[in-house]
mmCIF file of C-alpha atoms in Angstrom:
data_model
loop_
_atom_site.group_PDB
_atom_site.id
_atom_site.type_symbol
_atom_site.label_atom_id
_atom_site.label_comp_id
_atom_site.label_asym_id
_atom_site.label_seq_id
_atom_site.Cartn_x
_atom_site.Cartn_y
_atom_site.Cartn_z
ATOM 1 C CA MET A 1 2.469 -9.212 -51.590
ATOM 2 C CA GLY A 2 2.280 -9.225 -48.060
ATOM 3 C CA THR A 3 -0.882 -9.069 -45.852
ATOM 4 C CA ILE A 4 -2.600 -7.187 -43.149
ATOM 5 C CA ILE A 5 -3.908 -9.982 -41.370
ATOM 6 C CA ASP A 6 -2.203 -12.102 -38.740
ATOM 7 C CA THR A 7 -4.030 -15.158 -37.857
ATOM 8 C CA ARG A 8 -1.979 -15.985 -35.214
ATOM 9 C CA ASP A 9 -3.704 -12.898 -33.095
ATOM 10 C CA ILE A 10 -6.809 -13.897 -33.776
ATOM 11 C CA THR A 11 -7.921 -16.425 -30.746
ATOM 12 C CA LEU A 12 -11.384 -18.276 -29.972
ATOM 13 C CA GLY A 13 -12.292 -19.588 -26.551
ATOM 14 C CA ILE A 14 -12.217 -18.981 -22.775
ATOM 15 C CA GLY A 15 -9.038 -20.249 -20.737
ATOM 16 C CA VAL A 16 -8.276 -21.420 -16.908
ATOM 17 C CA LEU A 17 -7.906 -19.018 -14.063
ATOM 18 C CA ARG A 18 -5.925 -19.339 -10.724
ATOM 19 C CA PHE A 19 -6.363 -17.311 -7.367
ATOM 20 C CA GLY A 20 -3.783 -15.656 -5.347
ATOM 21 C CA THR A 21 -4.131 -15.596 -1.801
ATOM 22 C CA TYR A 22 -2.783 -12.821 0.581
ATOM 23 C CA ASN A 23 -2.251 -13.076 4.301
ATOM 24 C CA THR A 24 -3.358 -10.205 6.744
ATOM 25 C CA SER A 25 0.045 -8.433 6.354
ATOM 26 C CA ASP A 26 -0.479 -8.440 2.105
ATOM 27 C CA VAL A 27 2.139 -10.877 1.895
ATOM 28 C CA PHE A 28 1.413 -13.207 -1.435
ATOM 29 C CA GLY A 29 1.206 -16.757 -0.518
ATOM 30 C CA GLY A 30 0.916 -18.439 -3.969
ATOM 31 C CA TYR A 31 -1.920 -19.536 -6.726
ATOM 32 C CA SER A 32 -4.106 -22.287 -6.746
ATOM 33 C CA ALA A 33 -6.353 -23.392 -9.362
ATOM 34 C CA VAL A 34 -9.938 -22.459 -9.675
ATOM 35 C CA GLY A 35 -11.270 -25.222 -11.836
ATOM 36 C CA ALA A 36 -13.586 -25.034 -14.354
ATOM 37 C CA ILE A 37 -15.073 -21.556 -15.642
ATOM 38 C CA LYS A 38 -17.647 -20.750 -18.318
ATOM 39 C CA GLY A 39 -19.066 -18.033 -20.420
ATOM 40 C CA THR A 40 -16.973 -14.863 -20.716
ATOM 41 C CA PHE A 41 -13.778 -13.936 -18.725
ATOM 42 C CA SER A 42 -14.039 -10.235 -18.828
ATOM 43 C CA VAL A 43 -11.412 -7.286 -17.780
ATOM 44 C CA ASN A 44 -13.175 -4.035 -17.783
ATOM 45 C CA ILE A 45 -11.356 -0.762 -17.811
ATOM 46 C CA THR A 46 -13.346 2.429 -17.127
ATOM 47 C CA ARG A 47 -11.764 5.618 -17.214
ATOM 48 C CA GLU A 48 -13.849 8.760 -16.061
ATOM 49 C CA THR A 49 -12.056 11.777 -17.231
ATOM 50 C CA ARG A 50 -12.145 15.700 -17.076
ATOM 51 C CA ASP A 51 -12.069 18.002 -20.137
ATOM 52 C CA PHE A 52 -10.324 21.539 -19.985
ATOM 53 C CA GLU A 53 -12.420 23.704 -22.427
ATOM 54 C CA THR A 54 -11.390 27.480 -23.554
ATOM 55 C CA GLY A 55 -12.264 29.868 -26.386
ATOM 56 C CA ARG A 56 -15.091 30.864 -27.976
ATOM 57 C CA PRO A 57 -16.675 28.273 -29.042
ATOM 58 C CA LEU A 58 -15.475 26.531 -25.961
ATOM 59 C CA VAL A 59 -13.131 23.732 -27.660
ATOM 60 C CA VAL A 60 -11.257 20.787 -25.579
ATOM 61 C CA VAL A 61 -7.560 21.547 -25.213
ATOM 62 C CA LYS A 62 -6.677 19.168 -22.533
ATOM 63 C CA ARG A 63 -8.290 16.127 -21.132
ATOM 64 C CA GLU A 64 -6.764 13.982 -17.738
ATOM 65 C CA VAL A 65 -8.215 11.168 -16.209
ATOM 66 C CA LEU A 66 -9.949 11.820 -13.239
ATOM 67 C CA ARG A 67 -10.742 8.120 -11.952
ATOM 68 C CA GLU A 68 -9.878 4.845 -13.011
ATOM 69 C CA ARG A 69 -11.550 1.496 -12.318
ATOM 70 C CA VAL A 70 -10.903 -2.197 -13.184
ATOM 71 C CA GLU A 71 -13.306 -5.036 -12.742
ATOM 72 C CA VAL A 72 -12.843 -8.503 -13.846
ATOM 73 C CA THR A 73 -16.011 -10.749 -14.401
ATOM 74 C CA PHE A 74 -16.218 -14.475 -14.930
ATOM 75 C CA THR A 75 -18.494 -17.720 -14.050
ATOM 76 C CA MET A 76 -17.043 -20.111 -11.718
ATOM 77 C CA ALA A 77 -18.418 -23.791 -12.150
ATOM 78 C CA GLU A 78 -16.816 -25.770 -9.414
ATOM 79 C CA TRP A 79 -17.760 -24.831 -5.845
ATOM 80 C CA ARG A 80 -14.792 -25.898 -3.461
ATOM 81 C CA VAL A 81 -14.894 -24.301 -0.111
ATOM 82 C CA ALA A 82 -11.673 -22.607 -0.781
ATOM 83 C CA ASN A 83 -13.047 -21.094 -3.956
ATOM 84 C CA LEU A 84 -16.341 -19.712 -2.207
ATOM 85 C CA LYS A 85 -14.276 -18.181 0.610
ATOM 86 C CA LEU A 86 -12.499 -16.342 -1.960
ATOM 87 C CA ALA A 87 -15.172 -15.587 -4.268
ATOM 88 C CA PHE A 88 -17.302 -13.999 -1.294
ATOM 89 C CA GLY A 89 -14.287 -12.200 0.190
ATOM 90 C CA GLY A 90 -13.879 -13.936 3.440
ATOM 91 C CA GLY A 91 -15.216 -16.250 5.819
ATOM 92 C CA VAL A 92 -13.549 -19.422 7.453
ATOM 93 C CA VAL A 93 -12.664 -22.754 5.750
ATOM 94 C CA SER A 94 -12.209 -25.851 7.318
ATOM 95 C CA SER A 95 -10.986 -29.148 5.872
ATOM 96 C CA SER A 96 -11.609 -32.715 6.262
ATOM 97 C CA ILE A 97 -13.968 -32.352 9.579
ATOM 98 C CA THR A 98 -16.800 -34.014 11.260
ATOM 99 C CA PRO A 99 -19.325 -31.023 11.274
ATOM 100 C CA ALA A 100 -20.587 -29.693 14.241
ATOM 101 C CA ALA A 101 -24.051 -30.275 15.226
ATOM 102 C CA PHE A 102 -26.513 -28.268 13.303
ATOM 103 C CA ILE A 103 -29.038 -25.745 15.216
ATOM 104 C CA ASP A 104 -31.228 -28.787 15.866
ATOM 105 C CA GLY A 105 -28.944 -30.350 18.197
ATOM 106 C CA THR A 106 -28.232 -33.432 15.614
ATOM 107 C CA THR A 107 -25.310 -34.146 13.072
ATOM 108 C CA GLY A 108 -28.128 -35.594 10.447
ATOM 109 C CA ALA A 109 -29.615 -33.898 7.701
ATOM 110 C CA LEU A 110 -32.237 -35.073 4.924
ATOM 111 C CA LYS A 111 -30.796 -37.550 2.434
ATOM 112 C CA GLY A 112 -31.769 -34.999 -0.474
ATOM 113 C CA ASP A 113 -34.013 -37.131 -2.210
ATOM 114 C CA LEU A 114 -38.001 -36.991 -2.128
ATOM 115 C CA THR A 115 -38.130 -39.175 1.190
ATOM 116 C CA ASP A 116 -37.896 -37.839 4.620
ATOM 117 C CA SER A 117 -34.898 -40.123 5.439
ATOM 118 C CA ILE A 118 -32.124 -38.651 7.950
ATOM 119 C CA VAL A 119 -28.741 -39.533 7.091
ATOM 120 C CA GLY A 120 -25.673 -38.539 9.083
ATOM 121 C CA VAL A 121 -22.933 -36.333 7.722
ATOM 122 C CA SER A 122 -19.506 -37.521 6.768
ATOM 123 C CA THR A 123 -16.502 -36.178 6.744
ATOM 124 C CA SER A 124 -16.641 -32.681 5.006
ATOM 125 C CA ASP A 125 -14.867 -29.525 4.152
ATOM 126 C CA GLU A 126 -16.970 -26.482 5.497
ATOM 127 C CA TRP A 127 -16.868 -22.882 4.812
ATOM 128 C CA THR A 128 -18.744 -20.222 7.234
ATOM 129 C CA ILE A 129 -19.253 -16.543 6.542
ATOM 130 C CA GLY A 130 -20.487 -13.491 8.603
ATOM 131 C CA GLY A 131 -19.505 -10.803 10.722
ATOM 132 C CA GLN A 132 -16.138 -9.863 8.879
ATOM 133 C CA CYS A 133 -15.317 -6.386 8.442
ATOM 134 C CA ASP A 134 -12.648 -6.458 5.671
ATOM 135 C CA LEU A 135 -12.838 -8.611 2.461
ATOM 136 C CA ASP A 136 -10.044 -10.682 1.497
ATOM 137 C CA LYS A 137 -7.492 -9.566 -0.932
ATOM 138 C CA VAL A 138 -6.783 -11.891 -3.970
ATOM 139 C CA GLY A 139 -4.382 -12.185 -6.914
ATOM 140 C CA LEU A 140 -6.196 -13.311 -10.515
ATOM 141 C CA GLN A 141 -4.281 -15.082 -13.179
ATOM 142 C CA PHE A 142 -6.024 -16.063 -16.231
ATOM 143 C CA VAL A 143 -4.290 -18.044 -18.921
ATOM 144 C CA HIS A 144 -5.964 -18.308 -22.520
ATOM 145 C CA ILE A 145 -4.302 -20.573 -25.227
ATOM 146 C CA LYS A 146 -4.026 -18.763 -28.323
ATOM 147 C CA SER A 147 -2.988 -21.658 -30.708
ATOM 148 C CA CYS A 148 -4.036 -25.443 -30.079
ATOM 149 C CA SER A 149 -0.819 -25.728 -32.664
ATOM 150 C CA ASN A 150 2.026 -24.254 -30.952
ATOM 151 C CA GLY A 151 0.377 -23.488 -27.396
ATOM 152 C CA ARG A 152 1.390 -19.823 -27.340
ATOM 153 C CA ARG A 153 -0.766 -17.995 -24.581
ATOM 154 C CA GLN A 154 -2.031 -14.913 -23.411
ATOM 155 C CA ILE A 155 -2.024 -14.175 -19.775
ATOM 156 C CA VAL A 156 -3.637 -11.685 -17.544
ATOM 157 C CA GLU A 157 -2.525 -11.104 -14.407
ATOM 158 C CA VAL A 158 -4.610 -8.761 -11.566
ATOM 159 C CA TYR A 159 -2.016 -8.207 -8.708
ATOM 160 C CA LEU A 160 -4.512 -7.335 -6.068
ATOM 161 C CA ALA A 161 -8.733 -7.807 -6.115
ATOM 162 C CA GLN A 162 -11.590 -7.769 -3.851
ATOM 163 C CA VAL A 163 -15.060 -9.175 -4.763
ATOM 164 C CA SER A 164 -17.390 -6.550 -5.982
ATOM 165 C CA GLY A 165 -21.094 -6.270 -5.748
ATOM 166 C CA GLN A 166 -23.971 -8.940 -5.065
ATOM 167 C CA ALA A 167 -22.626 -12.925 -5.148
ATOM 168 C CA ALA A 168 -25.193 -15.453 -5.105
ATOM 169 C CA LEU A 169 -25.113 -19.498 -4.650
ATOM 170 C CA PRO A 170 -27.799 -20.352 -7.328
ATOM 171 C CA PHE A 171 -29.125 -24.020 -7.090
ATOM 172 C CA ASN A 172 -31.073 -24.525 -10.572
ATOM 173 C CA GLU A 173 -33.797 -26.749 -11.084
ATOM 174 C CA GLU A 174 -33.134 -27.154 -14.820
ATOM 175 C CA ASP A 175 -29.402 -25.805 -15.478
ATOM 176 C CA TRP A 176 -25.727 -26.083 -14.350
ATOM 177 C CA ASN A 177 -25.167 -24.633 -10.923
ATOM 178 C CA MET A 178 -22.555 -21.849 -11.522
ATOM 179 C CA LEU A 179 -21.268 -18.724 -9.781
ATOM 180 C CA SER A 180 -21.117 -15.376 -11.547
ATOM 181 C CA ILE A 181 -18.655 -13.580 -9.755
ATOM 182 C CA SER A 182 -16.887 -9.662 -9.862
ATOM 183 C CA PHE A 183 -13.686 -8.587 -8.662
ATOM 184 C CA LEU A 184 -12.856 -4.951 -8.524
ATOM 185 C CA ALA A 185 -9.087 -4.449 -8.942
ATOM 186 C CA LEU A 186 -6.812 -2.575 -6.277
ATOM 187 C CA ALA A 187 -3.869 -0.528 -7.402
ATOM 188 C CA ASP A 188 -1.041 -1.960 -6.406
ATOM 189 C CA THR A 189 1.009 1.376 -5.689
ATOM 190 C CA THR A 190 4.479 0.007 -5.018
ATOM 191 C CA ARG A 191 4.391 -0.060 -8.708
ATOM 192 C CA SER A 192 4.901 2.659 -11.087
ATOM 193 C CA ALA A 193 2.425 5.037 -12.571
ATOM 194 C CA GLY A 194 0.548 2.741 -15.836
ATOM 195 C CA GLN A 195 1.810 -0.471 -14.367
ATOM 196 C CA GLN A 196 -0.477 -0.620 -10.990
ATOM 197 C CA TYR A 197 -3.810 -2.753 -11.974
ATOM 198 C CA LEU A 198 -2.694 -5.445 -14.081
ATOM 199 C CA ARG A 199 -0.517 -6.819 -16.873
ATOM 200 C CA PHE A 200 -1.267 -8.795 -19.911
ATOM 201 C CA VAL A 201 1.426 -11.122 -21.354
ATOM 202 C CA ASP A 202 1.059 -12.089 -24.825
ATOM 203 C CA GLU A 203 3.378 -14.898 -26.317
ATOM 204 C CA ARG A 204 4.873 -14.638 -29.581
ATOM 205 C CA ASP A 205 6.012 -17.283 -31.931
#
């Protein structure tokens, strides 16, 4: 006697994520790891439809999709400047620099403890933002391991996306500092209808 259940398709846990970058000509530049993510990685697909009704009583005889949206949400734990640029949709990243003077004309800042000690800022990475009209485009590749025993994976790849809604940098008094992000997928119109937002790859035994 067979079974209607296949436990290979029952999975637990989150996964790992990579951001993909595009240049100003929309040429893909490659993936880089986001680092630790927490909570839930969620792909939310919303379809707004229109029904055609006729007869008496009115009955639905046809339904079509009027609007289709795909939004991806996750929580990022590692705050690297390259991650912040992509998570907030823009800005400028500078790596391994000696930071310019602060607006008070000095190159020092509070030590960070409860003293009033001022300490010079060492070689740093820096992200600046403000005054950019366009939002950067990204690709997203999420990988979830289905089974620890055989290493089979489920992979979600969103071809094009831009940050959506409000993003914040929370510095919490009693909890880990993490950044909750939403991305709205953009249709890749070079692909056929039914394939323009994302793909879901399910490795089989």
